[in-house]
mmCIF file of C-alpha atoms in Angstrom:
data_model
loop_
_atom_site.group_PDB
_atom_site.id
_atom_site.type_symbol
_atom_site.label_atom_id
_atom_site.label_comp_id
_atom_site.label_asym_id
_atom_site.label_seq_id
_atom_site.Cartn_x
_atom_site.Cartn_y
_atom_site.Cartn_z
ATOM 1 C CA MET A 1341 32.320 -45.735 53.262
ATOM 2 C CA ALA A 1342 35.800 -46.445 54.437
ATOM 3 C CA ALA A 1343 37.659 -44.336 56.944
ATOM 4 C CA GLY A 1344 39.481 -42.233 54.393
ATOM 5 C CA ILE A 1345 42.565 -41.664 56.532
ATOM 6 C CA ALA A 1346 44.410 -44.316 58.476
ATOM 7 C CA LEU A 1347 44.946 -43.066 61.985
ATOM 8 C CA LYS A 1348 47.205 -44.272 64.694
ATOM 9 C CA PRO A 1349 45.429 -44.713 68.001
ATOM 10 C CA MET A 1350 45.778 -41.407 69.808
ATOM 11 C CA THR A 1351 45.628 -41.531 73.563
ATOM 12 C CA ARG A 1352 46.003 -38.683 76.016
ATOM 13 C CA GLY A 1353 49.125 -40.232 77.413
ATOM 14 C CA ALA A 1354 50.688 -40.470 73.992
ATOM 15 C CA VAL A 1355 49.986 -36.812 73.333
ATOM 16 C CA GLU A 1356 51.348 -35.695 76.650
ATOM 17 C CA GLU A 1357 54.484 -37.795 76.255
ATOM 18 C CA SER A 1358 56.356 -35.075 74.536
ATOM 19 C CA THR A 1359 54.032 -32.164 74.341
ATOM 20 C CA GLY A 1360 55.720 -29.943 71.784
ATOM 21 C CA GLN A 1361 56.179 -32.242 68.809
ATOM 22 C CA ARG A 1362 53.301 -34.503 69.678
ATOM 23 C CA THR A 1363 50.789 -31.677 69.903
ATOM 24 C CA GLU A 1364 51.960 -30.350 66.583
ATOM 25 C CA ALA A 1365 51.650 -33.796 65.076
ATOM 26 C CA ALA A 1366 48.175 -34.222 66.526
ATOM 27 C CA ASP A 1367 47.140 -30.846 65.105
ATOM 28 C CA GLN A 1368 48.447 -31.810 61.691
ATOM 29 C CA GLU A 1369 46.647 -35.111 61.876
ATOM 30 C CA PHE A 1370 43.440 -33.380 62.878
ATOM 31 C CA SER A 1371 43.788 -30.885 60.027
ATOM 32 C CA ALA A 1372 44.078 -33.797 57.614
ATOM 33 C CA VAL A 1373 40.933 -35.341 59.090
ATOM 34 C CA VAL A 1374 39.058 -32.056 58.679
ATOM 35 C CA GLN A 1375 40.135 -31.761 55.066
ATOM 36 C CA ALA A 1376 39.192 -35.341 54.324
ATOM 37 C CA HIS A 1377 35.780 -35.433 55.991
ATOM 38 C CA ARG A 1378 34.400 -31.917 56.160
ATOM 39 C CA LEU A 1379 32.443 -32.220 52.935
ATOM 40 C CA GLN A 1380 30.913 -35.549 53.972
ATOM 41 C CA ILE A 1381 29.766 -34.192 57.324
ATOM 42 C CA PHE A 1382 28.367 -31.069 55.675
ATOM 43 C CA ARG A 1383 26.583 -33.185 53.055
ATOM 44 C CA PHE A 1384 24.973 -35.425 55.656
ATOM 45 C CA LEU A 1385 23.834 -32.443 57.725
ATOM 46 C CA LEU A 1386 22.579 -30.621 54.637
ATOM 47 C CA ALA A 1387 20.526 -33.646 53.563
ATOM 48 C CA SER A 1388 19.216 -34.065 57.128
ATOM 49 C CA THR A 1389 18.204 -30.450 57.672
ATOM 50 C CA ARG A 1390 17.830 -29.078 54.112
ATOM 51 C CA ASP A 1391 19.085 -25.852 55.671
ATOM 52 C CA ILE A 1392 22.395 -24.590 54.271
ATOM 53 C CA ASP A 1393 23.230 -22.193 57.117
ATOM 54 C CA LEU A 1394 22.274 -24.691 59.779
ATOM 55 C CA ALA A 1395 24.272 -27.438 58.078
ATOM 56 C CA GLU A 1396 27.328 -25.176 57.999
ATOM 57 C CA THR A 1397 26.923 -24.157 61.615
ATOM 58 C CA LEU A 1398 26.514 -27.733 62.776
ATOM 59 C CA THR A 1399 29.508 -28.815 60.675
ATOM 60 C CA GLN A 1400 31.648 -26.186 62.363
ATOM 61 C CA GLU A 1401 30.369 -27.229 65.784
ATOM 62 C CA CYS A 1402 31.071 -30.848 64.939
ATOM 63 C CA PHE A 1403 34.718 -30.171 64.120
ATOM 64 C CA LEU A 1404 35.110 -27.844 67.086
ATOM 65 C CA LYS A 1405 33.846 -30.572 69.376
ATOM 66 C CA ALA A 1406 36.021 -33.130 67.624
ATOM 67 C CA HIS A 1407 39.075 -30.893 68.038
ATOM 68 C CA ARG A 1408 38.401 -30.486 71.744
ATOM 69 C CA ASN A 1409 38.113 -34.236 72.187
ATOM 70 C CA TRP A 1410 40.758 -35.250 69.664
ATOM 71 C CA SER A 1411 43.192 -36.315 72.353
ATOM 72 C CA SER A 1412 40.651 -38.787 73.748
ATOM 73 C CA PHE A 1413 39.924 -40.363 70.348
ATOM 74 C CA ARG A 1414 41.296 -43.860 70.708
ATOM 75 C CA GLY A 1415 40.757 -45.032 67.168
ATOM 76 C CA ASP A 1416 38.285 -47.779 68.099
ATOM 77 C CA SER A 1417 36.230 -46.762 65.091
ATOM 78 C CA SER A 1418 37.241 -44.837 61.999
ATOM 79 C CA ALA A 1419 37.571 -41.072 62.304
ATOM 80 C CA MET A 1420 34.648 -40.708 59.893
ATOM 81 C CA THR A 1421 32.369 -42.850 62.068
ATOM 82 C CA TRP A 1422 33.433 -40.899 65.145
ATOM 83 C CA LEU A 1423 32.776 -37.566 63.430
ATOM 84 C CA MET A 1424 29.464 -38.798 62.083
ATOM 85 C CA ARG A 1425 28.417 -39.802 65.575
ATOM 86 C CA ILE A 1426 29.209 -36.299 66.823
ATOM 87 C CA ALA A 1427 27.282 -34.780 63.911
ATOM 88 C CA ILE A 1428 24.233 -36.986 64.551
ATOM 89 C CA ASN A 1429 24.237 -36.047 68.245
ATOM 90 C CA LEU A 1430 24.601 -32.357 67.456
ATOM 91 C CA GLU A 1431 21.690 -32.505 65.038
ATOM 92 C CA LYS A 1432 19.586 -34.373 67.589
ATOM 93 C CA ASP A 1433 20.464 -31.855 70.300
ATOM 94 C CA HIS A 1434 19.640 -29.017 67.967
ATOM 95 C CA TRP A 1435 16.088 -30.213 67.388
ATOM 96 C CA ARG A 1436 15.636 -31.356 70.952
ATOM 97 C CA ASN A 1437 16.525 -27.951 72.260
ATOM 98 C CA ARG A 1438 13.268 -26.409 73.405
ATOM 99 C CA ARG A 1439 14.321 -22.949 72.367
ATOM 100 C CA MET A 1440 14.472 -24.196 68.813
ATOM 101 C CA GLN A 1441 10.943 -25.621 68.780
ATOM 102 C CA PHE A 1442 9.637 -22.559 66.986
ATOM 103 C CA TRP A 1443 12.189 -22.961 64.209
ATOM 104 C CA ARG A 1444 11.440 -26.612 64.008
ATOM 105 C CA HIS A 1445 7.888 -25.854 63.065
ATOM 106 C CA THR A 1446 8.503 -22.941 60.741
ATOM 107 C CA ARG A 1447 11.698 -24.190 59.054
ATOM 108 C CA THR A 1448 12.017 -20.813 57.406
ATOM 109 C CA ASN A 1449 15.583 -21.457 56.289
ATOM 110 C CA SER A 1450 14.904 -24.856 54.815
ATOM 111 C CA VAL A 1451 15.364 -25.117 51.099
ATOM 112 C CA ASP A 1452 12.161 -25.916 49.232
ATOM 113 C CA LEU A 1453 11.819 -29.548 48.110
ATOM 114 C CA ASP A 1454 11.505 -28.575 44.449
ATOM 115 C CA GLU A 1455 14.567 -26.377 44.719
ATOM 116 C CA ALA A 1456 16.532 -29.171 46.378
ATOM 117 C CA SER A 1457 15.513 -31.572 43.613
ATOM 118 C CA GLU A 1458 16.936 -29.244 40.941
ATOM 119 C CA TRP A 1459 20.501 -30.317 41.593
ATOM 120 C CA LEU A 1460 21.319 -33.140 39.232
ATOM 121 C CA PRO A 1461 24.421 -33.629 37.121
ATOM 122 C CA SER A 1462 23.301 -33.528 33.490
ATOM 123 C CA GLY A 1463 25.657 -36.333 32.370
ATOM 124 C CA GLU A 1464 24.615 -37.900 29.111
ATOM 125 C CA ARG A 1465 20.913 -37.849 29.772
ATOM 126 C CA SER A 1466 18.266 -36.508 27.477
ATOM 127 C CA ALA A 1467 15.991 -33.708 28.633
ATOM 128 C CA GLU A 1468 13.212 -36.217 29.208
ATOM 129 C CA GLN A 1469 15.424 -38.457 31.322
ATOM 130 C CA GLN A 1470 16.526 -35.437 33.289
ATOM 131 C CA MET A 1471 12.935 -34.511 33.989
ATOM 132 C CA LEU A 1472 12.095 -38.044 35.032
ATOM 133 C CA ALA A 1473 15.114 -38.188 37.327
ATOM 134 C CA ARG A 1474 14.172 -34.859 38.882
ATOM 135 C CA GLU A 1475 10.669 -36.121 39.483
ATOM 136 C CA GLN A 1476 12.016 -39.259 41.148
ATOM 137 C CA VAL A 1477 14.324 -37.217 43.335
ATOM 138 C CA GLY A 1478 11.407 -35.005 44.336
ATOM 139 C CA HIS A 1479 9.450 -38.080 45.436
ATOM 140 C CA VAL A 1480 12.408 -39.356 47.460
ATOM 141 C CA TRP A 1481 12.824 -35.954 49.163
ATOM 142 C CA LYS A 1482 9.128 -35.954 50.071
ATOM 143 C CA ALA A 1483 9.477 -39.434 51.523
ATOM 144 C CA VAL A 1484 12.618 -38.424 53.450
ATOM 145 C CA GLU A 1485 10.754 -35.468 54.911
ATOM 146 C CA GLY A 1486 8.146 -37.842 56.311
ATOM 147 C CA LEU A 1487 10.648 -40.225 57.912
ATOM 148 C CA SER A 1488 11.338 -40.295 61.632
ATOM 149 C CA GLY A 1489 14.664 -38.895 62.794
ATOM 150 C CA ARG A 1490 16.306 -42.306 63.105
ATOM 151 C CA GLN A 1491 14.907 -43.609 59.848
ATOM 152 C CA ARG A 1492 16.151 -40.497 58.056
ATOM 153 C CA THR A 1493 19.616 -40.752 59.587
ATOM 154 C CA VAL A 1494 19.963 -44.427 58.711
ATOM 155 C CA PHE A 1495 18.580 -43.892 55.198
ATOM 156 C CA LEU A 1496 20.918 -40.982 54.456
ATOM 157 C CA LEU A 1497 23.981 -42.731 55.844
ATOM 158 C CA ARG A 1498 23.241 -45.717 53.667
ATOM 159 C CA TYR A 1499 22.082 -44.193 50.390
ATOM 160 C CA VAL A 1500 23.905 -40.848 50.398
ATOM 161 C CA GLU A 1501 27.063 -41.638 52.358
ATOM 162 C CA ASP A 1502 27.297 -45.270 51.172
ATOM 163 C CA GLN A 1503 28.016 -46.560 54.658
ATOM 164 C CA GLU A 1504 27.839 -50.212 55.577
ATOM 165 C CA LEU A 1505 25.317 -51.450 58.117
ATOM 166 C CA SER A 1506 28.056 -51.995 60.703
ATOM 167 C CA GLU A 1507 29.342 -48.426 60.242
ATOM 168 C CA ILE A 1508 25.813 -47.032 60.535
ATOM 169 C CA ALA A 1509 25.302 -49.093 63.683
ATOM 170 C CA GLN A 1510 28.499 -47.644 65.179
ATOM 171 C CA ALA A 1511 27.653 -44.087 64.214
ATOM 172 C CA THR A 1512 24.088 -44.222 65.509
ATOM 173 C CA GLY A 1513 24.727 -46.448 68.513
ATOM 174 C CA LEU A 1514 22.066 -48.906 67.331
ATOM 175 C CA SER A 1515 22.397 -52.611 66.699
ATOM 176 C CA GLU A 1516 22.754 -53.804 63.124
ATOM 177 C CA GLY A 1517 19.346 -55.479 63.343
ATOM 178 C CA THR A 1518 17.703 -52.218 64.392
ATOM 179 C CA VAL A 1519 19.506 -50.358 61.623
ATOM 180 C CA LYS A 1520 18.205 -52.881 59.116
ATOM 181 C CA ALA A 1521 14.666 -52.533 60.453
ATOM 182 C CA HIS A 1522 14.792 -48.727 60.210
ATOM 183 C CA LEU A 1523 16.233 -48.967 56.731
ATOM 184 C CA SER A 1524 13.527 -51.378 55.628
ATOM 185 C CA ARG A 1525 10.758 -49.080 56.909
ATOM 186 C CA ALA A 1526 12.380 -46.044 55.307
ATOM 187 C CA LEU A 1527 12.660 -47.861 51.980
ATOM 188 C CA GLY A 1528 9.019 -48.900 52.244
ATOM 189 C CA LYS A 1529 8.001 -45.256 52.578
ATOM 190 C CA VAL A 1530 10.218 -44.170 49.697
ATOM 191 C CA ARG A 1531 8.782 -46.934 47.531
ATOM 192 C CA ALA A 1532 5.234 -45.891 48.410
ATOM 193 C CA HIS A 1533 6.013 -42.280 47.442
ATOM 194 C CA LEU A 1534 7.502 -43.366 44.140
ATOM 195 C CA ARG A 1535 4.340 -45.328 43.370
ATOM 196 C CA GLY A 1536 2.222 -42.337 44.275
ATOM 197 C CA LYS A 1537 0.754 -44.001 47.380
ATOM 198 C CA PRO A 1538 2.368 -42.252 50.337
ATOM 199 C CA MET B 1208 32.248 -45.488 44.815
ATOM 200 C CA SER B 1209 29.146 -46.932 43.263
ATOM 201 C CA MET B 1210 26.681 -48.025 45.849
ATOM 202 C CA GLY B 1211 25.077 -50.423 43.344
ATOM 203 C CA ALA B 1212 28.074 -52.714 43.293
ATOM 204 C CA LYS B 1213 28.873 -52.381 46.970
ATOM 205 C CA PHE B 1214 25.483 -53.157 48.459
ATOM 206 C CA GLU B 1215 23.819 -55.139 45.680
ATOM 207 C CA ASN B 1216 23.154 -58.241 47.757
ATOM 208 C CA GLU B 1217 22.065 -56.405 50.874
ATOM 209 C CA ASP B 1218 19.798 -54.114 48.861
ATOM 210 C CA ARG B 1219 18.199 -57.074 47.166
ATOM 211 C CA GLY B 1220 17.469 -58.427 50.632
ATOM 212 C CA LEU B 1221 15.828 -55.120 51.538
ATOM 213 C CA GLY B 1222 13.595 -55.318 48.467
ATOM 214 C CA VAL B 1223 15.312 -52.651 46.382
ATOM 215 C CA ASP B 1224 14.089 -53.239 42.830
ATOM 216 C CA ALA B 1225 15.366 -51.565 39.660
ATOM 217 C CA GLU B 1226 13.011 -48.595 39.875
ATOM 218 C CA LEU B 1227 13.777 -47.894 43.526
ATOM 219 C CA GLY B 1228 17.500 -48.440 42.892
ATOM 220 C CA GLU B 1229 17.425 -45.880 40.088
ATOM 221 C CA ALA B 1230 15.585 -43.362 42.263
ATOM 222 C CA LEU B 1231 18.066 -43.860 45.102
ATOM 223 C CA LYS B 1232 20.961 -43.392 42.703
ATOM 224 C CA ASN B 1233 19.457 -40.169 41.404
ATOM 225 C CA PHE B 1234 18.796 -38.994 44.948
ATOM 226 C CA ARG B 1235 22.413 -39.668 45.874
ATOM 227 C CA SER B 1236 23.649 -37.736 42.828
ATOM 228 C CA ASN B 1237 21.284 -34.906 43.700
ATOM 229 C CA VAL B 1238 22.516 -34.577 47.301
ATOM 230 C CA HIS B 1239 26.167 -34.853 46.230
ATOM 231 C CA ALA B 1240 25.784 -32.204 43.504
ATOM 232 C CA TRP B 1241 23.871 -29.852 45.776
ATOM 233 C CA SER B 1242 26.243 -30.174 48.732
ATOM 234 C CA GLU B 1243 29.320 -29.771 46.549
ATOM 235 C CA ALA B 1244 27.855 -26.635 45.000
ATOM 236 C CA GLU B 1245 26.987 -25.149 48.391
ATOM 237 C CA TYR B 1246 30.267 -26.247 49.936
ATOM 238 C CA GLY B 1247 32.306 -24.677 47.176
ATOM 239 C CA ARG B 1248 30.347 -21.468 47.068
ATOM 240 C CA ALA B 1249 32.299 -18.509 48.389
ATOM 241 C CA ARG B 1250 30.071 -17.734 51.315
ATOM 242 C CA GLN B 1251 32.888 -16.819 53.651
ATOM 243 C CA VAL B 1252 32.681 -13.079 53.003
ATOM 244 C CA LYS B 1253 28.932 -13.022 53.521
ATOM 245 C CA THR B 1254 29.298 -14.993 56.711
ATOM 246 C CA VAL B 1255 31.993 -12.673 58.026
ATOM 247 C CA HIS B 1256 29.866 -9.601 57.207
ATOM 248 C CA GLU B 1257 26.793 -11.125 58.798
ATOM 249 C CA LEU B 1258 28.843 -12.215 61.749
ATOM 250 C CA SER B 1259 30.447 -8.791 62.256
ATOM 251 C CA TRP B 1260 27.067 -7.089 61.952
ATOM 252 C CA ARG B 1261 25.543 -9.486 64.439
ATOM 253 C CA VAL B 1262 28.482 -9.117 66.801
ATOM 254 C CA ALA B 1263 28.223 -5.309 66.614
ATOM 255 C CA ALA B 1264 24.469 -5.443 67.228
ATOM 256 C CA GLY B 1265 25.028 -7.840 70.096
ATOM 257 C CA TRP B 1266 27.658 -5.577 71.650
ATOM 258 C CA ALA B 1267 25.449 -2.507 71.234
ATOM 259 C CA LEU B 1268 22.505 -4.258 72.836
ATOM 260 C CA GLY B 1269 24.752 -5.563 75.578
ATOM 261 C CA CYS B 1270 26.126 -2.089 76.276
ATOM 262 C CA VAL B 1271 22.628 -0.579 76.400
ATOM 263 C CA LEU B 1272 21.495 -3.290 78.791
ATOM 264 C CA ALA B 1273 24.598 -2.884 80.957
ATOM 265 C CA ALA B 1274 24.204 0.909 81.045
ATOM 266 C CA GLY B 1275 20.518 0.536 81.872
ATOM 267 C CA SER B 1276 21.292 -1.914 84.650
ATOM 268 C CA VAL B 1277 24.010 0.328 86.137
ATOM 269 C CA THR B 1278 21.724 3.387 85.969
ATOM 270 C CA GLY B 1279 18.923 1.421 87.575
ATOM 271 C CA ILE B 1280 21.188 0.185 90.344
ATOM 272 C CA LEU B 1281 22.578 3.687 91.001
ATOM 273 C CA TYR B 1282 19.101 5.221 91.021
ATOM 274 C CA GLU B 1283 17.838 2.532 93.361
ATOM 275 C CA ARG B 1284 20.814 3.057 95.667
ATOM 276 C CA HIS B 1285 20.342 6.834 95.626
ATOM 277 C CA HIS B 1286 16.645 6.375 96.340
ATOM 278 C CA GLN B 1287 17.440 4.066 99.258
ATOM 279 C CA LEU B 1288 19.943 6.589 100.686
ATOM 280 C CA GLU B 1289 17.352 9.361 100.415
ATOM 281 C CA LEU B 1290 14.820 7.209 102.193
ATOM 282 C CA GLN B 1291 17.340 6.378 104.907
ATOM 283 C CA LYS B 1292 18.191 10.083 105.365
ATOM 284 C CA THR B 1293 14.514 11.033 105.600
ATOM 285 C CA ALA B 1294 13.869 8.219 108.075
ATOM 286 C CA ALA B 1295 16.886 9.310 110.180
ATOM 287 C CA ALA B 1296 15.740 12.963 110.157
ATOM 288 C CA GLU B 1297 12.218 11.941 111.161
ATOM 289 C CA GLN B 1298 13.625 9.778 113.931
ATOM 290 C CA ALA B 1299 15.824 12.637 115.194
ATOM 291 C CA ALA B 1300 12.873 15.042 115.145
ATOM 292 C CA ARG B 1301 10.741 12.560 117.036
ATOM 293 C CA GLN B 1302 13.535 12.093 119.564
ATOM 294 C CA GLN B 1303 13.979 15.833 120.015
ATOM 295 C CA LYS B 1304 10.245 16.322 120.462
ATOM 296 C CA LEU B 1305 10.137 13.545 123.026
ATOM 297 C CA GLU B 1306 13.082 15.003 124.919
ATOM 298 C CA ALA B 1307 11.461 18.458 124.898
ATOM 299 C CA GLU B 1308 8.228 17.009 126.175
ATOM 300 C CA GLN B 1309 10.109 15.115 128.868
ATOM 301 C CA ARG B 1310 12.017 18.259 129.842
ATOM 302 C CA ALA B 1311 8.806 20.315 130.021
ATOM 303 C CA SER B 1312 7.099 17.650 132.050
ATOM 304 C CA LYS B 1313 10.067 17.475 134.443
ATOM 305 C CA GLU B 1314 10.105 21.259 134.840
ATOM 306 C CA ASP B 1315 6.383 21.190 135.664
ATOM 307 C CA GLU B 1316 6.961 18.473 138.179
ATOM 308 C CA ASP B 1317 9.864 20.374 139.734
ATOM 309 C CA LEU B 1318 7.780 23.541 139.973
ATOM 310 C CA LEU B 1319 4.908 21.720 141.598
ATOM 311 C CA ALA B 1320 7.259 20.049 144.041
ATOM 312 C CA LYS B 1321 8.804 23.415 144.887
ATOM 313 C CA VAL B 1322 5.384 24.999 145.438
ATOM 314 C CA ASP B 1323 4.379 22.054 147.580
ATOM 315 C CA SER B 1324 7.472 22.309 149.709
ATOM 316 C CA ASP B 1325 7.106 26.101 150.012
ATOM 317 C CA VAL B 1326 3.486 25.778 151.010
ATOM 318 C CA SER B 1327 4.175 23.044 153.535
ATOM 319 C CA ARG B 1328 6.956 25.115 155.093
ATOM 320 C CA GLU B 1329 5.220 28.489 155.153
ATOM 321 C CA VAL B 1330 1.559 27.746 155.934
ATOM 322 C CA PRO B 1331 1.991 26.503 159.511
ATOM 323 C CA SER B 1332 3.877 29.644 160.612
ATOM 324 C CA ALA B 1333 1.492 31.935 158.731
ATOM 325 C CA MET B 1334 -1.429 30.300 160.366
ATOM 326 C CA GLU B 1335 0.036 30.583 163.865
ATOM 327 C CA PRO B 1336 -1.672 33.908 164.826
ATOM 328 C CA LEU B 1337 -4.944 32.580 163.467
ATOM 329 C CA ALA B 1338 -4.540 29.455 165.494
ATOM 330 C CA GLN B 1339 -3.711 31.506 168.605
ATOM 331 C CA LEU B 1340 -6.732 33.708 167.994
ATOM 332 C CA MET B 1341 -8.911 30.680 167.623
ATOM 333 C CA SER B 1342 -7.648 29.153 170.866
ATOM 334 C CA GLU B 1343 -8.195 32.462 172.763
ATOM 335 C CA ASN B 1344 -11.750 32.657 171.485
ATOM 336 C CA GLU B 1345 -12.348 29.172 172.643
ATOM 337 C CA ALA B 1346 -11.033 29.965 176.163
ATOM 338 C CA GLN B 1347 -13.310 32.954 176.503
#
């Protein structure tokens, strides 16, 4: 997915040049970034964790962290890629945190796979098509649950957030080749689930 | 944006066939619909209530812990002072007893010395007649 908002490179020096107006401008720019990308970040975190409260908390943390570091954002990558990188790191830290190990195993707040699969726009489908689609989605969710952290991240960025391989590579800090390899393995698992041979 | 058109070639390279492509499309729609529904849901009030309740509980617990800690510290300090007072009193009593013993012992020593000096001064003169008598008897 493209950046969404075109941003001028924002360096600390530029912000400090004339603090009053510049800071206000930076705040406005950041507000626009939040408005443009908040849903995407929330969606990625929701799909990664299947936990609504956790996804919201991590989204807030992501934008808080982004706001704190906004002045050091140089615009080397798009704002979306930068935010996504923060979100991925926050999610990783969350699960890595030893205090959270208990929650990792119980996942009491996680939405049930069947419940998650319920959400489908009806469109112009027949009831039978709807049921079939729901079944497919259920299989994909099961496959996603069995993916490793990196495979899941790469898979979701590609097939939920529609990101290009280069963008995924930037957001995850992996090479494009590695991203492709993770994606291929993830797709293999999804395919196996769809064929009933997980 | 439709992912089908955007990544068609790359997906073909990754072995995404029609069935898998359809499933991925449905999955994408599912996640988008779910996240939009949750994102749009008015959960702010609930969050604020939960947050305020949690903050209040946190403050209450914090206050109880702080009060407990302060009480514990004060009790410990009081206990230490009491112990110090008792130790000081015991020390003073021991000192007094020692001084009394020393005084008594010195008095005894003084008395003995006085008796000794009295005896050494008086006995020779008291024994003079006896000594004279003894020397007369010897002469006879």
